[in-house]
XYZ file of C-alpha atoms in Angstrom:
323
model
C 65.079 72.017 -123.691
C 63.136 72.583 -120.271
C 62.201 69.565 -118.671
C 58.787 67.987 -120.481
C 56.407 64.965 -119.154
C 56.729 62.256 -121.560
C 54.705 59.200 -121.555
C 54.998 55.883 -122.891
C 52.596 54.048 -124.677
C 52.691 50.188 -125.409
C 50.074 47.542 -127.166
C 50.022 44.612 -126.156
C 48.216 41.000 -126.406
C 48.289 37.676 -124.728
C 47.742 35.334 -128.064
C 47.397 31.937 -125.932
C 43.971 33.547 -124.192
C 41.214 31.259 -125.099
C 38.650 33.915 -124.196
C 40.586 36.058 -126.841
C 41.584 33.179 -129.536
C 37.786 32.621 -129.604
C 37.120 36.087 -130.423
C 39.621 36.011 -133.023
C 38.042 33.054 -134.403
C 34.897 33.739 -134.577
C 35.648 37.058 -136.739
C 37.954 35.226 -139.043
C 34.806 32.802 -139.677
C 32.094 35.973 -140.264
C 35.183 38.114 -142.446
C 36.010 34.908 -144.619
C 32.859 34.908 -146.010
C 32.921 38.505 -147.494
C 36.592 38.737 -148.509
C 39.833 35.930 -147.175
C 42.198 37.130 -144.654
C 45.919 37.573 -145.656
C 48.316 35.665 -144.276
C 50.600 38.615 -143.552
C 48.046 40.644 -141.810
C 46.894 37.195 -139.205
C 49.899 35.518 -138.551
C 50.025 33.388 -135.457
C 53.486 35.520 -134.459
C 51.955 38.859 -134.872
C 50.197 38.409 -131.794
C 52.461 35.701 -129.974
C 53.254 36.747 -126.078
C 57.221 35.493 -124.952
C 57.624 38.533 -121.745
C 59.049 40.567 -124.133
C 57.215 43.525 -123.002
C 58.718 42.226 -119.110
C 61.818 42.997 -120.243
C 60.810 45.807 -122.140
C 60.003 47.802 -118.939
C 63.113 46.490 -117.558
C 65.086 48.183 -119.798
C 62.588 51.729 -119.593
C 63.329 51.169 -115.601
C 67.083 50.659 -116.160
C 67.987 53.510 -118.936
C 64.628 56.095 -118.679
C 63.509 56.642 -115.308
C 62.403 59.921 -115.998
C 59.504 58.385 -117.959
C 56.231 60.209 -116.425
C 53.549 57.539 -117.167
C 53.318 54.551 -119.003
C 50.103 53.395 -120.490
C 49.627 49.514 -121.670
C 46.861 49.360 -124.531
C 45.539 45.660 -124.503
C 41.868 43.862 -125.346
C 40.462 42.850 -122.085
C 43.773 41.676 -120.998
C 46.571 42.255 -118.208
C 49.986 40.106 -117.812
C 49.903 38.001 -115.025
C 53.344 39.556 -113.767
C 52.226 43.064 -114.075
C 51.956 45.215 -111.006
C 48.826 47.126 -111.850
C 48.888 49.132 -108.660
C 52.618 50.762 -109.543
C 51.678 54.751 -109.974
C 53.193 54.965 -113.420
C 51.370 52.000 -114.891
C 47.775 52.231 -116.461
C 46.005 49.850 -118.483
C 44.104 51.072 -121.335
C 41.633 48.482 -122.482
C 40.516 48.420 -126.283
C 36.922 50.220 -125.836
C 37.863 52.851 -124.279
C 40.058 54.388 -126.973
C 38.439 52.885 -130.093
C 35.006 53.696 -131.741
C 32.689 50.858 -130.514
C 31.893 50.231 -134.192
C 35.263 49.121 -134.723
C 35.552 46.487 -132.345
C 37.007 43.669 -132.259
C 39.808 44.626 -134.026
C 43.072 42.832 -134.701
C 44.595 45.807 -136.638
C 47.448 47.611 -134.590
C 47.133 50.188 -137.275
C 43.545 50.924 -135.893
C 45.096 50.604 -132.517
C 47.441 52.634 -132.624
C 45.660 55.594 -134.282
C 43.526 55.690 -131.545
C 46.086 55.733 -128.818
C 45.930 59.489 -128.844
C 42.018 59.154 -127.354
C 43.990 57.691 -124.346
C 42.578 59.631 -121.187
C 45.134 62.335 -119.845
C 47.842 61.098 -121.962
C 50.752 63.885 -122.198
C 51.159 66.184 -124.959
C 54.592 64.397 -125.466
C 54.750 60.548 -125.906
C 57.117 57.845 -127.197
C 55.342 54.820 -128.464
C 57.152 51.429 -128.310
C 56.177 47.644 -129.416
C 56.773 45.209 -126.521
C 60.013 44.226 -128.373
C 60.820 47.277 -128.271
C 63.795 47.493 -126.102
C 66.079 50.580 -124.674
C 69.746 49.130 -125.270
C 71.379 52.774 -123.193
C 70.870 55.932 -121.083
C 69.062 58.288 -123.301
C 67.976 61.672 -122.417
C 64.275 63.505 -123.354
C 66.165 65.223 -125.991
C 67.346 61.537 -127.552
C 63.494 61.947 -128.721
C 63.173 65.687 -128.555
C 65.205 68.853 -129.494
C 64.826 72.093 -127.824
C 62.365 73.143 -129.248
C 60.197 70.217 -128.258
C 59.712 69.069 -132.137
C 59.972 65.208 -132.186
C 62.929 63.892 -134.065
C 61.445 61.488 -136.631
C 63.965 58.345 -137.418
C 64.162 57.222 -141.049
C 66.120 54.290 -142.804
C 65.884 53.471 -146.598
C 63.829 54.434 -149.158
C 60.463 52.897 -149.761
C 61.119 51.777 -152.737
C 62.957 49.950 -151.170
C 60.820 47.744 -149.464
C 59.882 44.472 -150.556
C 56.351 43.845 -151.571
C 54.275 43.603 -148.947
C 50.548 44.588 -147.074
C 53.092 46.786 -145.211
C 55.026 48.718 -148.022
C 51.504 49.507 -149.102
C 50.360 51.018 -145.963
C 53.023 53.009 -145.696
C 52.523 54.277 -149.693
C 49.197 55.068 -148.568
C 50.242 57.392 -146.251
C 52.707 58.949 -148.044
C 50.619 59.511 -151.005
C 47.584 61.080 -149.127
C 50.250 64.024 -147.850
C 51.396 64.049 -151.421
C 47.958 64.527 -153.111
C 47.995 67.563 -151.227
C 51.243 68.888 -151.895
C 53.132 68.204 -148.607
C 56.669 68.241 -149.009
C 59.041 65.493 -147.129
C 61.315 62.851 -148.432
C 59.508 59.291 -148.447
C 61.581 56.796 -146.707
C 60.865 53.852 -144.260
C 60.518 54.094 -140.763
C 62.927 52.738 -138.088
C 60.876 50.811 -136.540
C 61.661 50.949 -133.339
C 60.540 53.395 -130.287
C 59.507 57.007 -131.541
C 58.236 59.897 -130.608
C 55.148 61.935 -130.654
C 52.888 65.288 -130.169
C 49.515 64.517 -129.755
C 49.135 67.820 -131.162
C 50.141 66.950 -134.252
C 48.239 63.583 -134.182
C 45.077 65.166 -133.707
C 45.807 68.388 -136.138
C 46.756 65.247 -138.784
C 43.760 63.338 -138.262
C 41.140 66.421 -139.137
C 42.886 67.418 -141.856
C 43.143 63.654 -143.165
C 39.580 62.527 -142.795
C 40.860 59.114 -144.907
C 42.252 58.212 -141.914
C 38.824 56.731 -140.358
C 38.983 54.020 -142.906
C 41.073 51.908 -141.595
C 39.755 51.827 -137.938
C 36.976 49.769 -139.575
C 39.502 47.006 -141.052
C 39.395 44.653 -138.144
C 42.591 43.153 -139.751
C 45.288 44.613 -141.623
C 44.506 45.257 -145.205
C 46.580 47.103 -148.500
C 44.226 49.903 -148.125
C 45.436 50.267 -144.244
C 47.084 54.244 -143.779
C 50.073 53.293 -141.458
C 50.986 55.617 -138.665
C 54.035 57.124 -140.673
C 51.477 59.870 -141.857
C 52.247 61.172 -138.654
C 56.103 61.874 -139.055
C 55.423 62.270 -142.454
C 53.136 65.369 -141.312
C 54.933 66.268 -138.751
C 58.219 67.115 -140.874
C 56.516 68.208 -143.609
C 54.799 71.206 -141.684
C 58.091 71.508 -139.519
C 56.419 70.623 -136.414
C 58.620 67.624 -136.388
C 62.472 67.104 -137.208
C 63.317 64.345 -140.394
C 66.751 62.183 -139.192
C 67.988 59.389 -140.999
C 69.486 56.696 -139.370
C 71.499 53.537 -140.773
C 70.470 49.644 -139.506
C 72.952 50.183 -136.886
C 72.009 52.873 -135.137
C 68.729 51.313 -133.884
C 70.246 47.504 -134.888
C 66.503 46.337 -136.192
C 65.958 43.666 -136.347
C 68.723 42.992 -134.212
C 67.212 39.018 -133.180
C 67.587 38.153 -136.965
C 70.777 39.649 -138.082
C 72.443 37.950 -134.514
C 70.543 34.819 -134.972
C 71.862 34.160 -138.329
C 75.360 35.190 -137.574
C 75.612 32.435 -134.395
C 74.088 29.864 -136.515
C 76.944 29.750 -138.503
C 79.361 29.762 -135.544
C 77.561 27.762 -132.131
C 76.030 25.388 -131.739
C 72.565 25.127 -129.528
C 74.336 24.232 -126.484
C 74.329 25.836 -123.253
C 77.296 27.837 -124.378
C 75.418 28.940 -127.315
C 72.975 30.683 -125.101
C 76.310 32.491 -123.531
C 77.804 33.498 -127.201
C 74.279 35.270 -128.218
C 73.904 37.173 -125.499
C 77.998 38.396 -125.331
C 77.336 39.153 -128.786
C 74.939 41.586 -128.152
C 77.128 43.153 -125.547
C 79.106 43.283 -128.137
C 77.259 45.076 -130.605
C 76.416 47.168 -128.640
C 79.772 48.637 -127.560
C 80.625 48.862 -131.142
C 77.597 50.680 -132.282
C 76.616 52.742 -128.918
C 73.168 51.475 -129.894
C 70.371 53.245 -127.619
C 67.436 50.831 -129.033
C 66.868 48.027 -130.375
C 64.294 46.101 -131.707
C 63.501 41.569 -131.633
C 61.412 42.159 -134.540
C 60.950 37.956 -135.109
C 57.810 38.380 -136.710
C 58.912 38.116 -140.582
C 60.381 34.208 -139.109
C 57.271 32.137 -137.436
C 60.018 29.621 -136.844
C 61.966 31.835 -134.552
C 62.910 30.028 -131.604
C 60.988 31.834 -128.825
C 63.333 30.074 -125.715
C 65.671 31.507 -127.008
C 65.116 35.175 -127.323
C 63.361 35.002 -123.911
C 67.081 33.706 -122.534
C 68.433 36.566 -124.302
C 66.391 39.141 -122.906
C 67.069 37.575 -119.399
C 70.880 37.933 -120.142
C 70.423 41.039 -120.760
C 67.665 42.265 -118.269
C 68.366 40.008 -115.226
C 67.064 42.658 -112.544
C 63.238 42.442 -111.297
C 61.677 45.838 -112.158
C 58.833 47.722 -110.020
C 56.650 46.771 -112.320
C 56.501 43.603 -111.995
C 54.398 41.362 -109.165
């Protein structure tokens, strides 16, 4: 594959701003009256801030530096360590990407189909959570293959799933490209860093006019389309490559499945901070793993000094992007 710009797009949210809490609040109040909020779609983790994104670019400095640009969606927000003046770092605020209709909005599905408005965002671009971490070197054609199709990471079936506001956004998807006879196999995604055309985005989006709903739900909902229907699309008109992948190749969530091994076997002691992180290491050598992915959002109790130590372990080295 000839060499290709590829950007990187993050959202992200500082949860303890007042300015923003008060925003929040004040559209929980006006939406509670109409119809209540679920839990699952306005948890207080789902928009928590511990540096993971920090760390995040630490490991994008460390393992990708051929990255071309990377773009930082957030609502009237910057971290306080970020070096906003580094050439590869632009932040993209809310209203300039969403439909001024739509805002506020607390819905990273609405979010994050708009992140192909972003101004001169490259034709190719991997989009990552901020706990969304690169574990190894990887290549453009890790995300890529020669042909410049993305490769489109699957797990297990969505039937799968639990029950959840998220197994039904991703139904919705798959049953809008269904409707209308698209052929591709309907599992799960990864859930971890993937990668994009904003081609196909855009070529999705007029054909699926049902998308525009959901930029209207300020918060998640079950009607919600999730932003599968874009590998779903993607493969299904072969402008994309379908991979499956087992838990280990992209270890998500790896904080969880670690967390609950240790807890068996340390105690939280100094040492204990030592015997996560080796594990890791550890896990990582045994599974070449190129990503991985916290993921502590399904566990509100998840000890946050903890993970942060973690990611320290395993990012100790100041990037350029930080102050």
């Amino acid at each position: 594959m000839e060499n290709i710009k590829v950007d990187l797009v993050y959202t992200w949210v500082d949860g303890n701003d007042e300015e923003w809490k008060k925003k929040k609040t004040d559209l929980e109040k006006k939406l509670n009256k109409i119809t209540k909020i679920e839990h699952d779609a306005n948890s207080k983790c789902r928009f928590e801030d511990n540096d993971e994104l920090k760390y995040s670019l630490r490991s994008v400095e460390k393992y990708i530096p051929w990255i071309n640009h990377v773009y930082i969606i957030t609502d009237n927000q910057k971290p306080k360590w970020l070096n906003t003046n580094h050439p590869k770092i632009t932040i993209i605020d809310h209203k300039e990407i969403i439909p001024k209709d739509c805002l506020p909005t607390f819905n990273s599905n609405t979010i994050l189909h708009c992140m192909v408005n972003i101004p001169n965002l490259s034709e190719y671009f991997l989009y990552s959570d901020d706990d969304m971490f690169f574990a190894d070197s990887v290549n453009p054609e890790f995300f890529y293959t020669k042909e410049k199709r993305p490769i489109c990471r699957f797990t297990k079936p969505l039937f799968k799933l639990k029950e959840s506001i998220y197994r039904s956004m991703l139904y919705n998807a798959a049953n809008l490209l269904k409707n209308r006879n698209y052929k591709f196999k309907e599992f799960s995604p990864h859930h971890n860093i993937d990668a994009y055309r904003k081609s196909v985005i855009k070529s999705c989006q007029n054909e699926f006019r049902e998308i525009n709903a959901t930029l209207n739900n300020h918060f998640r909902t079950q009607n919600d389309i999730e932003r599968i229907i874009y590998q779903y699309y993607a493969v299904a008109t072969k402008k994309g490559v379908y991979k499956r992948v087992s838990k280990f190749d992209t270890f998500q969530p790896l904080y969880k499945r670690i967390y609950n091994y240790l807890a068996k076997n340390y105690s939280k002691d100094s040492q204990y901070f030592t015997c996560y992180s080796d594990n890791i290491y550890e896990l990582k050598s045994k599974y070449k793993l190129k990503l991985f992915c916290i993921n502590d959002i399904e566990f509100e109790n998840a000890n946050k000094r903890d993970t942060k130590k973690i990611l320290e372990n395993l990012f100790p080295d100041k990037s350029s992007f930080e102050l």
